Amino acid sequence: MSTSAVRAEGRREAPLDAWRERAWVAAAGLPWAALALLLVGWLKVGRHWRTGDTRKLFHVLIFGGAALVQWRAGFGGTLAYGVAVSAAIAVVVVRGTWGPPLSSPGYEALARESDAPHRTWYVVVPWFATALGGVLANLLFPQHATFGYLAVGLADAVGEPVGIRFGRHRYRVPLPAKVAATRSLEGSAAVFVASGLAGAIALRLSGAPPFHEMMLDGTMLEGATLLRLSLFAAACTLVEAAAPHGWDNFVLQVAASAAAMGLFLGAATHG
């Protein structure tokens, strides 16, 4: 029996232990989210980082934590983690929206100036979309939800900073939104590379052997795995490019998890 199966079996036999585990996850997730908000707030207000950079750094920290929690504690643990993170975000959003200017550095780090006068809307809606996407991915593709977390946490995180700095060939997302959204070919290329990396990390969390071990074992799976990772990255890139502004976290999570199920049917990352 696999380690994840043993953990699942243990939770069925001792539900109280499962709830204790989730309580510990929430207790750790709250300070983790608070520290992440303090860091990105300091980088925004104290070091004058671009909001796109601080927002995406927060993505990496939070989604990286979600992937690890999903791996170790399953969907129940991830729900507890999400509640804790949501509580921390709610505090900074309330302070930033109704408090005096710059009263919430964490809010300034998450709310893009370009989204004015809908800055709070484009903090709250993406977070709601993120939570909804995580739940739906777990319900529909429970063994591959970690692929979705990592695709959003890594791939979606690099597209905007790369596009801002190096984007020379821009195109507009042909979907209605409160704020017009554009992408760049350079940013989309970065999303492709990061999506492949996200898929590779998710595969390792699932227990799949690294590429060099595949070759040493004589299974000759390296080429096929790289092809599947390339297809996974291409699917994530196309979805990210067309996703509506504010709902890209939802669409990308579900689409990446679905693509992973089709391409990596034997990989199980659900704890």
PDB file of C-alpha atoms in Angstrom:
ATOM      1  CA  MET A   1       0.000   0.000   0.000  1.00  0.00           C
ATOM      2  CA  SER A   2       1.314   3.441  -0.912  1.00  0.00           C
ATOM      3  CA  THR A   3       2.188   6.053   1.703  1.00  0.00           C
ATOM      4  CA  SER A   4      -0.750   8.240   0.621  1.00  0.00           C
ATOM      5  CA  ALA A   5      -3.085   5.248   0.876  1.00  0.00           C
ATOM      6  CA  VAL A   6      -1.810   4.485   4.367  1.00  0.00           C
ATOM      7  CA  ARG A   7      -2.460   8.091   5.411  1.00  0.00           C
ATOM      8  CA  ALA A   8      -5.941   7.962   3.922  1.00  0.00           C
ATOM      9  CA  GLU A   9      -6.682   4.663   5.644  1.00  0.00           C
ATOM     10  CA  GLY A  10      -5.425   6.092   8.927  1.00  0.00           C
ATOM     11  CA  ARG A  11      -7.787   9.037   8.620  1.00  0.00           C
ATOM     12  CA  ARG A  12     -10.746   6.711   8.068  1.00  0.00           C
ATOM     13  CA  GLU A  13      -9.846   4.697  11.165  1.00  0.00           C
ATOM     14  CA  ALA A  14      -9.115   7.707  13.391  1.00  0.00           C
ATOM     15  CA  PRO A  15     -11.147  10.760  12.314  1.00  0.00           C
ATOM     16  CA  LEU A  16     -10.133  12.634  15.454  1.00  0.00           C
ATOM     17  CA  ASP A  17      -6.488  12.393  14.372  1.00  0.00           C
ATOM     18  CA  ALA A  18      -7.450  13.808  10.978  1.00  0.00           C
ATOM     19  CA  TRP A  19      -9.118  16.809  12.616  1.00  0.00           C
ATOM     20  CA  ARG A  20      -6.083  17.340  14.824  1.00  0.00           C
ATOM     21  CA  GLU A  21      -3.921  17.298  11.708  1.00  0.00           C
ATOM     22  CA  ARG A  22      -6.122  19.914  10.070  1.00  0.00           C
ATOM     23  CA  ALA A  23      -6.021  22.057  13.185  1.00  0.00           C
ATOM     24  CA  TRP A  24      -2.223  21.965  13.101  1.00  0.00           C
ATOM     25  CA  VAL A  25      -2.284  22.856   9.388  1.00  0.00           C
ATOM     26  CA  ALA A  26      -4.513  25.864  10.083  1.00  0.00           C
ATOM     27  CA  ALA A  27      -2.347  26.893  13.032  1.00  0.00           C
ATOM     28  CA  ALA A  28       0.728  26.827  10.784  1.00  0.00           C
ATOM     29  CA  GLY A  29      -1.020  28.293   7.734  1.00  0.00           C
ATOM     30  CA  LEU A  30      -2.141  31.481   9.474  1.00  0.00           C
ATOM     31  CA  PRO A  31       1.343  32.709  10.481  1.00  0.00           C
ATOM     32  CA  TRP A  32       2.725  31.518   7.133  1.00  0.00           C
ATOM     33  CA  ALA A  33       0.193  33.688   5.279  1.00  0.00           C
ATOM     34  CA  ALA A  34       0.784  36.593   7.676  1.00  0.00           C
ATOM     35  CA  LEU A  35       4.541  36.392   7.154  1.00  0.00           C
ATOM     36  CA  ALA A  36       4.078  36.202   3.384  1.00  0.00           C
ATOM     37  CA  LEU A  37       1.885  39.326   3.488  1.00  0.00           C
ATOM     38  CA  LEU A  38       4.387  41.134   5.700  1.00  0.00           C
ATOM     39  CA  LEU A  39       7.190  40.249   3.280  1.00  0.00           C
ATOM     40  CA  VAL A  40       5.417  41.347   0.106  1.00  0.00           C
ATOM     41  CA  GLY A  41       4.072  44.447   1.873  1.00  0.00           C
ATOM     42  CA  TRP A  42       7.565  45.448   2.917  1.00  0.00           C
ATOM     43  CA  LEU A  43       8.892  44.831  -0.585  1.00  0.00           C
ATOM     44  CA  LYS A  44       6.092  46.976  -2.064  1.00  0.00           C
ATOM     45  CA  VAL A  45       6.088  49.899   0.381  1.00  0.00           C
ATOM     46  CA  GLY A  46       9.620  49.754   1.743  1.00  0.00           C
ATOM     47  CA  ARG A  47      11.556  48.602  -1.326  1.00  0.00           C
ATOM     48  CA  HIS A  48       9.185  49.955  -4.010  1.00  0.00           C
ATOM     49  CA  TRP A  49       8.735  46.697  -5.899  1.00  0.00           C
ATOM     50  CA  ARG A  50       6.114  46.644  -8.638  1.00  0.00           C
ATOM     51  CA  THR A  51       2.717  45.368  -7.532  1.00  0.00           C
ATOM     52  CA  GLY A  52       2.837  42.735 -10.249  1.00  0.00           C
ATOM     53  CA  ASP A  53       6.019  41.328  -8.707  1.00  0.00           C
ATOM     54  CA  THR A  54       4.826  41.360  -5.084  1.00  0.00           C
ATOM     55  CA  ARG A  55       1.462  39.895  -6.023  1.00  0.00           C
ATOM     56  CA  LYS A  56       3.076  37.031  -7.896  1.00  0.00           C
ATOM     57  CA  LEU A  57       5.618  36.380  -5.146  1.00  0.00           C
ATOM     58  CA  PHE A  58       2.664  35.976  -2.799  1.00  0.00           C
ATOM     59  CA  HIS A  59       1.205  33.514  -5.312  1.00  0.00           C
ATOM     60  CA  VAL A  60       4.358  31.409  -5.234  1.00  0.00           C
ATOM     61  CA  LEU A  61       4.516  31.338  -1.429  1.00  0.00           C
ATOM     62  CA  ILE A  62       0.834  30.523  -0.897  1.00  0.00           C
ATOM     63  CA  PHE A  63       0.397  27.992  -3.684  1.00  0.00           C
ATOM     64  CA  GLY A  64       3.682  26.325  -2.807  1.00  0.00           C
ATOM     65  CA  GLY A  65       2.352  25.877   0.704  1.00  0.00           C
ATOM     66  CA  ALA A  66      -0.947  24.535  -0.650  1.00  0.00           C
ATOM     67  CA  ALA A  67       0.843  21.939  -2.782  1.00  0.00           C
ATOM     68  CA  LEU A  68       2.868  20.711   0.200  1.00  0.00           C
ATOM     69  CA  VAL A  69      -0.211  20.574   2.431  1.00  0.00           C
ATOM     70  CA  GLN A  70      -2.150  18.648  -0.227  1.00  0.00           C
ATOM     71  CA  TRP A  71       0.730  16.199  -0.521  1.00  0.00           C
ATOM     72  CA  ARG A  72       1.039  15.624   3.219  1.00  0.00           C
ATOM     73  CA  ALA A  73      -2.504  16.137   4.555  1.00  0.00           C
ATOM     74  CA  GLY A  74      -4.853  15.693   1.603  1.00  0.00           C
ATOM     75  CA  PHE A  75      -7.814  17.817   0.617  1.00  0.00           C
ATOM     76  CA  GLY A  76      -9.039  18.216   4.201  1.00  0.00           C
ATOM     77  CA  GLY A  77      -5.725  19.732   5.197  1.00  0.00           C
ATOM     78  CA  THR A  78      -5.759  22.007   2.172  1.00  0.00           C
ATOM     79  CA  LEU A  79      -9.221  23.284   3.131  1.00  0.00           C
ATOM     80  CA  ALA A  80      -7.938  24.125   6.618  1.00  0.00           C
ATOM     81  CA  TYR A  81      -4.941  25.874   5.058  1.00  0.00           C
ATOM     82  CA  GLY A  82      -7.222  27.831   2.736  1.00  0.00           C
ATOM     83  CA  VAL A  83      -9.394  29.035   5.616  1.00  0.00           C
ATOM     84  CA  ALA A  84      -6.322  30.256   7.506  1.00  0.00           C
ATOM     85  CA  VAL A  85      -4.902  32.054   4.462  1.00  0.00           C
ATOM     86  CA  SER A  86      -8.304  33.585   3.691  1.00  0.00           C
ATOM     87  CA  ALA A  87      -8.500  35.008   7.213  1.00  0.00           C
ATOM     88  CA  ALA A  88      -5.125  36.715   6.794  1.00  0.00           C
ATOM     89  CA  ILE A  89      -6.067  38.124   3.389  1.00  0.00           C
ATOM     90  CA  ALA A  90      -9.408  39.376   4.733  1.00  0.00           C
ATOM     91  CA  VAL A  91      -7.633  41.425   7.392  1.00  0.00           C
ATOM     92  CA  VAL A  92      -5.348  43.226   4.933  1.00  0.00           C
ATOM     93  CA  VAL A  93      -8.171  43.796   2.426  1.00  0.00           C
ATOM     94  CA  VAL A  94     -10.434  45.373   5.046  1.00  0.00           C
ATOM     95  CA  ARG A  95      -7.639  47.587   6.345  1.00  0.00           C
ATOM     96  CA  GLY A  96      -6.514  48.561   2.853  1.00  0.00           C
ATOM     97  CA  THR A  97      -9.999  49.311   1.548  1.00  0.00           C
ATOM     98  CA  TRP A  98     -11.467  51.253   4.462  1.00  0.00           C
ATOM     99  CA  GLY A  99      -8.374  52.422   6.330  1.00  0.00           C
ATOM    100  CA  PRO A 100      -6.214  55.452   5.601  1.00  0.00           C
ATOM    101  CA  PRO A 101      -3.819  55.324   2.593  1.00  0.00           C
ATOM    102  CA  LEU A 102      -0.922  52.878   2.991  1.00  0.00           C
ATOM    103  CA  SER A 103      -2.426  51.569   6.245  1.00  0.00           C
ATOM    104  CA  SER A 104      -2.104  48.027   4.879  1.00  0.00           C
ATOM    105  CA  PRO A 105       1.156  47.320   3.021  1.00  0.00           C
ATOM    106  CA  GLY A 106      -0.076  43.800   2.319  1.00  0.00           C
ATOM    107  CA  TYR A 107      -3.064  45.236   0.468  1.00  0.00           C
ATOM    108  CA  GLU A 108      -0.832  47.553  -1.544  1.00  0.00           C
ATOM    109  CA  ALA A 109       1.256  44.517  -2.500  1.00  0.00           C
ATOM    110  CA  LEU A 110      -1.813  42.643  -3.813  1.00  0.00           C
ATOM    111  CA  ALA A 111      -3.999  45.391  -5.315  1.00  0.00           C
ATOM    112  CA  ARG A 112      -2.761  46.552  -8.725  1.00  0.00           C
ATOM    113  CA  GLU A 113      -2.848  50.271  -9.385  1.00  0.00           C
ATOM    114  CA  SER A 114      -3.869  49.496 -12.964  1.00  0.00           C
ATOM    115  CA  ASP A 115      -7.083  47.910 -11.663  1.00  0.00           C
ATOM    116  CA  ALA A 116      -8.311  51.213 -10.151  1.00  0.00           C
ATOM    117  CA  PRO A 117     -11.076  51.980  -9.356  1.00  0.00           C
ATOM    118  CA  HIS A 118     -11.683  48.237  -8.897  1.00  0.00           C
ATOM    119  CA  ARG A 119      -8.538  47.379  -6.930  1.00  0.00           C
ATOM    120  CA  THR A 120     -10.333  45.560  -4.105  1.00  0.00           C
ATOM    121  CA  TRP A 121     -12.569  43.736  -6.581  1.00  0.00           C
ATOM    122  CA  TYR A 122      -9.494  42.272  -8.280  1.00  0.00           C
ATOM    123  CA  VAL A 123      -8.108  41.067  -4.968  1.00  0.00           C
ATOM    124  CA  VAL A 124     -11.313  39.518  -3.659  1.00  0.00           C
ATOM    125  CA  VAL A 125     -12.573  37.958  -6.903  1.00  0.00           C
ATOM    126  CA  PRO A 126      -9.291  36.215  -7.816  1.00  0.00           C
ATOM    127  CA  TRP A 127      -9.033  34.813  -4.294  1.00  0.00           C
ATOM    128  CA  PHE A 128     -12.637  33.570  -4.437  1.00  0.00           C
ATOM    129  CA  ALA A 129     -11.898  32.111  -7.871  1.00  0.00           C
ATOM    130  CA  THR A 130      -8.778  30.450  -6.469  1.00  0.00           C
ATOM    131  CA  ALA A 131     -10.705  28.799  -3.641  1.00  0.00           C
ATOM    132  CA  LEU A 132     -13.490  27.698  -5.982  1.00  0.00           C
ATOM    133  CA  GLY A 133     -10.967  26.312  -8.461  1.00  0.00           C
ATOM    134  CA  GLY A 134      -9.176  24.339  -5.750  1.00  0.00           C
ATOM    135  CA  VAL A 135     -12.416  22.780  -4.510  1.00  0.00           C
ATOM    136  CA  LEU A 136     -13.628  21.929  -8.009  1.00  0.00           C
ATOM    137  CA  ALA A 137     -10.261  20.483  -9.045  1.00  0.00           C
ATOM    138  CA  ASN A 138     -10.299  18.226  -5.981  1.00  0.00           C
ATOM    139  CA  LEU A 139     -13.859  17.115  -6.614  1.00  0.00           C
ATOM    140  CA  LEU A 140     -13.342  16.387 -10.310  1.00  0.00           C
ATOM    141  CA  PHE A 141      -9.652  15.381 -10.427  1.00  0.00           C
ATOM    142  CA  PRO A 142      -8.670  14.531  -6.824  1.00  0.00           C
ATOM    143  CA  GLN A 143      -5.477  12.698  -7.724  1.00  0.00           C
ATOM    144  CA  HIS A 144      -4.151  15.540  -9.859  1.00  0.00           C
ATOM    145  CA  ALA A 145      -5.189  18.709  -8.024  1.00  0.00           C
ATOM    146  CA  THR A 146      -1.582  19.445  -7.040  1.00  0.00           C
ATOM    147  CA  PHE A 147      -0.784  19.991 -10.721  1.00  0.00           C
ATOM    148  CA  GLY A 148      -3.325  22.813 -10.670  1.00  0.00           C
ATOM    149  CA  TYR A 149      -1.893  24.385  -7.518  1.00  0.00           C
ATOM    150  CA  LEU A 150       1.614  24.405  -8.925  1.00  0.00           C
ATOM    151  CA  ALA A 151       0.526  25.613 -12.364  1.00  0.00           C
ATOM    152  CA  VAL A 152      -1.087  28.667 -10.774  1.00  0.00           C
ATOM    153  CA  GLY A 153       1.638  29.137  -8.173  1.00  0.00           C
ATOM    154  CA  LEU A 154       4.551  28.967 -10.617  1.00  0.00           C
ATOM    155  CA  ALA A 155       3.359  29.403 -14.196  1.00  0.00           C
ATOM    156  CA  ASP A 156       0.777  32.119 -13.627  1.00  0.00           C
ATOM    157  CA  ALA A 157       3.218  33.854 -11.287  1.00  0.00           C
ATOM    158  CA  VAL A 158       5.960  34.366 -13.881  1.00  0.00           C
ATOM    159  CA  GLY A 159       3.860  35.499 -16.823  1.00  0.00           C
ATOM    160  CA  GLU A 160       3.064  39.012 -15.583  1.00  0.00           C
ATOM    161  CA  PRO A 161       6.556  39.999 -14.297  1.00  0.00           C
ATOM    162  CA  VAL A 162       8.234  38.696 -17.444  1.00  0.00           C
ATOM    163  CA  GLY A 163       5.632  40.368 -19.642  1.00  0.00           C
ATOM    164  CA  ILE A 164       6.092  43.716 -17.864  1.00  0.00           C
ATOM    165  CA  ARG A 165       9.870  43.673 -18.211  1.00  0.00           C
ATOM    166  CA  PHE A 166      10.422  41.958 -21.533  1.00  0.00           C
ATOM    167  CA  GLY A 167       7.045  41.941 -23.290  1.00  0.00           C
ATOM    168  CA  ARG A 168       7.425  43.493 -26.726  1.00  0.00           C
ATOM    169  CA  HIS A 169       4.774  41.569 -28.656  1.00  0.00           C
ATOM    170  CA  ARG A 170       1.472  42.167 -26.917  1.00  0.00           C
ATOM    171  CA  TYR A 171      -2.012  40.835 -27.587  1.00  0.00           C
ATOM    172  CA  ARG A 172      -5.365  41.433 -25.913  1.00  0.00           C
ATOM    173  CA  VAL A 173      -7.502  38.798 -24.215  1.00  0.00           C
ATOM    174  CA  PRO A 174     -10.720  38.745 -26.297  1.00  0.00           C
ATOM    175  CA  LEU A 175     -13.078  38.413 -23.319  1.00  0.00           C
ATOM    176  CA  PRO A 176     -15.243  40.999 -21.510  1.00  0.00           C
ATOM    177  CA  ALA A 177     -14.003  42.310 -18.146  1.00  0.00           C
ATOM    178  CA  LYS A 178     -14.128  45.409 -15.961  1.00  0.00           C
ATOM    179  CA  VAL A 179     -10.489  46.098 -16.896  1.00  0.00           C
ATOM    180  CA  ALA A 180      -9.000  45.261 -20.301  1.00  0.00           C
ATOM    181  CA  ALA A 181      -6.422  42.483 -20.031  1.00  0.00           C
ATOM    182  CA  THR A 182      -3.404  42.041 -22.274  1.00  0.00           C
ATOM    183  CA  ARG A 183      -0.708  39.394 -22.557  1.00  0.00           C
ATOM    184  CA  SER A 184       2.656  39.220 -24.312  1.00  0.00           C
ATOM    185  CA  LEU A 185       4.311  36.454 -26.280  1.00  0.00           C
ATOM    186  CA  GLU A 186       7.344  36.748 -24.010  1.00  0.00           C
ATOM    187  CA  GLY A 187       5.182  36.341 -20.911  1.00  0.00           C
ATOM    188  CA  SER A 188       3.398  33.373 -22.448  1.00  0.00           C
ATOM    189  CA  ALA A 189       6.759  31.764 -23.223  1.00  0.00           C
ATOM    190  CA  ALA A 190       7.695  32.129 -19.551  1.00  0.00           C
ATOM    191  CA  VAL A 191       4.364  30.530 -18.597  1.00  0.00           C
ATOM    192  CA  PHE A 192       5.183  27.572 -20.857  1.00  0.00           C
ATOM    193  CA  VAL A 193       8.563  26.971 -19.211  1.00  0.00           C
ATOM    194  CA  ALA A 194       7.194  27.394 -15.687  1.00  0.00           C
ATOM    195  CA  SER A 195       4.240  25.095 -16.447  1.00  0.00           C
ATOM    196  CA  GLY A 196       6.630  22.354 -17.491  1.00  0.00           C
ATOM    197  CA  LEU A 197       8.555  22.844 -14.254  1.00  0.00           C
ATOM    198  CA  ALA A 198       5.305  22.785 -12.256  1.00  0.00           C
ATOM    199  CA  GLY A 199       4.307  19.532 -13.918  1.00  0.00           C
ATOM    200  CA  ALA A 200       7.698  17.979 -13.192  1.00  0.00           C
ATOM    201  CA  ILE A 201       7.487  18.957  -9.511  1.00  0.00           C
ATOM    202  CA  ALA A 202       3.963  17.574  -9.241  1.00  0.00           C
ATOM    203  CA  LEU A 203       5.162  14.318 -10.778  1.00  0.00           C
ATOM    204  CA  ARG A 204       7.926  14.039  -8.195  1.00  0.00           C
ATOM    205  CA  LEU A 205       5.428  14.685  -5.387  1.00  0.00           C
ATOM    206  CA  SER A 206       3.339  11.859  -6.828  1.00  0.00           C
ATOM    207  CA  GLY A 207       6.270   9.488  -6.360  1.00  0.00           C
ATOM    208  CA  ALA A 208       7.257   9.216 -10.025  1.00  0.00           C
ATOM    209  CA  PRO A 209      11.022   8.611 -10.426  1.00  0.00           C
ATOM    210  CA  PRO A 210      13.227  11.440 -11.704  1.00  0.00           C
ATOM    211  CA  PHE A 211      14.230  11.320 -15.354  1.00  0.00           C
ATOM    212  CA  HIS A 212      17.762  10.025 -14.779  1.00  0.00           C
ATOM    213  CA  GLU A 213      16.417   7.102 -12.712  1.00  0.00           C
ATOM    214  CA  MET A 214      13.998   6.260 -15.502  1.00  0.00           C
ATOM    215  CA  MET A 215      16.907   5.918 -17.886  1.00  0.00           C
ATOM    216  CA  LEU A 216      19.040   3.949 -15.423  1.00  0.00           C
ATOM    217  CA  ASP A 217      16.167   1.544 -14.814  1.00  0.00           C
ATOM    218  CA  GLY A 218      15.917   0.915 -18.534  1.00  0.00           C
ATOM    219  CA  THR A 219      12.274   1.929 -18.722  1.00  0.00           C
ATOM    220  CA  MET A 220      12.984   4.423 -21.521  1.00  0.00           C
ATOM    221  CA  LEU A 221      10.236   6.721 -20.267  1.00  0.00           C
ATOM    222  CA  GLU A 222      12.210   9.944 -20.332  1.00  0.00           C
ATOM    223  CA  GLY A 223      11.227  10.932 -23.865  1.00  0.00           C
ATOM    224  CA  ALA A 224       7.565  10.102 -23.329  1.00  0.00           C
ATOM    225  CA  THR A 225       7.502  11.972 -20.022  1.00  0.00           C
ATOM    226  CA  LEU A 226       9.103  15.055 -21.555  1.00  0.00           C
ATOM    227  CA  LEU A 227       6.566  14.952 -24.373  1.00  0.00           C
ATOM    228  CA  ARG A 228       3.691  14.755 -21.893  1.00  0.00           C
ATOM    229  CA  LEU A 229       5.184  17.593 -19.840  1.00  0.00           C
ATOM    230  CA  SER A 230       5.460  19.679 -23.015  1.00  0.00           C
ATOM    231  CA  LEU A 231       1.814  18.997 -23.842  1.00  0.00           C
ATOM    232  CA  PHE A 232       0.847  19.851 -20.264  1.00  0.00           C
ATOM    233  CA  ALA A 233       2.815  23.112 -20.477  1.00  0.00           C
ATOM    234  CA  ALA A 234       1.239  23.985 -23.822  1.00  0.00           C
ATOM    235  CA  ALA A 235      -2.270  23.405 -22.452  1.00  0.00           C
ATOM    236  CA  CYS A 236      -1.564  25.588 -19.411  1.00  0.00           C
ATOM    237  CA  THR A 237      -0.105  28.336 -21.588  1.00  0.00           C
ATOM    238  CA  LEU A 238      -3.120  28.440 -23.905  1.00  0.00           C
ATOM    239  CA  VAL A 239      -5.544  28.490 -20.982  1.00  0.00           C
ATOM    240  CA  GLU A 240      -3.607  31.202 -19.153  1.00  0.00           C
ATOM    241  CA  ALA A 241      -3.487  33.311 -22.311  1.00  0.00           C
ATOM    242  CA  ALA A 242      -7.256  33.158 -22.828  1.00  0.00           C
ATOM    243  CA  ALA A 243      -8.428  33.220 -19.201  1.00  0.00           C
ATOM    244  CA  PRO A 244     -10.630  36.181 -18.213  1.00  0.00           C
ATOM    245  CA  HIS A 245      -9.065  38.845 -15.987  1.00  0.00           C
ATOM    246  CA  GLY A 246      -9.660  37.968 -12.339  1.00  0.00           C
ATOM    247  CA  TRP A 247     -10.733  34.385 -13.036  1.00  0.00           C
ATOM    248  CA  ASP A 248      -7.487  33.001 -14.418  1.00  0.00           C
ATOM    249  CA  ASN A 249      -6.663  31.216 -11.131  1.00  0.00           C
ATOM    250  CA  PHE A 250      -9.941  29.296 -11.317  1.00  0.00           C
ATOM    251  CA  VAL A 251      -9.704  28.400 -14.989  1.00  0.00           C
ATOM    252  CA  LEU A 252      -6.021  27.453 -14.865  1.00  0.00           C
ATOM    253  CA  GLN A 253      -6.347  25.280 -11.749  1.00  0.00           C
ATOM    254  CA  VAL A 254      -9.181  23.229 -13.171  1.00  0.00           C
ATOM    255  CA  ALA A 255      -7.725  23.014 -16.675  1.00  0.00           C
ATOM    256  CA  ALA A 256      -4.245  22.033 -15.437  1.00  0.00           C
ATOM    257  CA  SER A 257      -5.689  19.328 -13.186  1.00  0.00           C
ATOM    258  CA  ALA A 258      -7.809  17.999 -16.054  1.00  0.00           C
ATOM    259  CA  ALA A 259      -4.848  18.009 -18.438  1.00  0.00           C
ATOM    260  CA  ALA A 260      -2.706  16.213 -15.852  1.00  0.00           C
ATOM    261  CA  MET A 261      -5.332  13.513 -15.400  1.00  0.00           C
ATOM    262  CA  GLY A 262      -5.366  12.893 -19.137  1.00  0.00           C
ATOM    263  CA  LEU A 263      -1.586  12.957 -19.549  1.00  0.00           C
ATOM    264  CA  PHE A 264      -0.387  11.434 -16.263  1.00  0.00           C
ATOM    265  CA  LEU A 265      -3.154   8.985 -15.414  1.00  0.00           C
ATOM    266  CA  GLY A 266      -0.928   6.936 -13.110  1.00  0.00           C
ATOM    267  CA  ALA A 267       0.297   9.892 -11.060  1.00  0.00           C
ATOM    268  CA  ALA A 268      -1.505  10.305  -7.731  1.00  0.00           C
ATOM    269  CA  THR A 269      -0.651  13.388  -5.712  1.00  0.00           C
ATOM    270  CA  HIS A 270      -3.712  13.349  -3.444  1.00  0.00           C
ATOM    271  CA  GLY A 271      -2.669  12.509   0.095  1.00  0.00           C
TER     272      GLY A 271
END
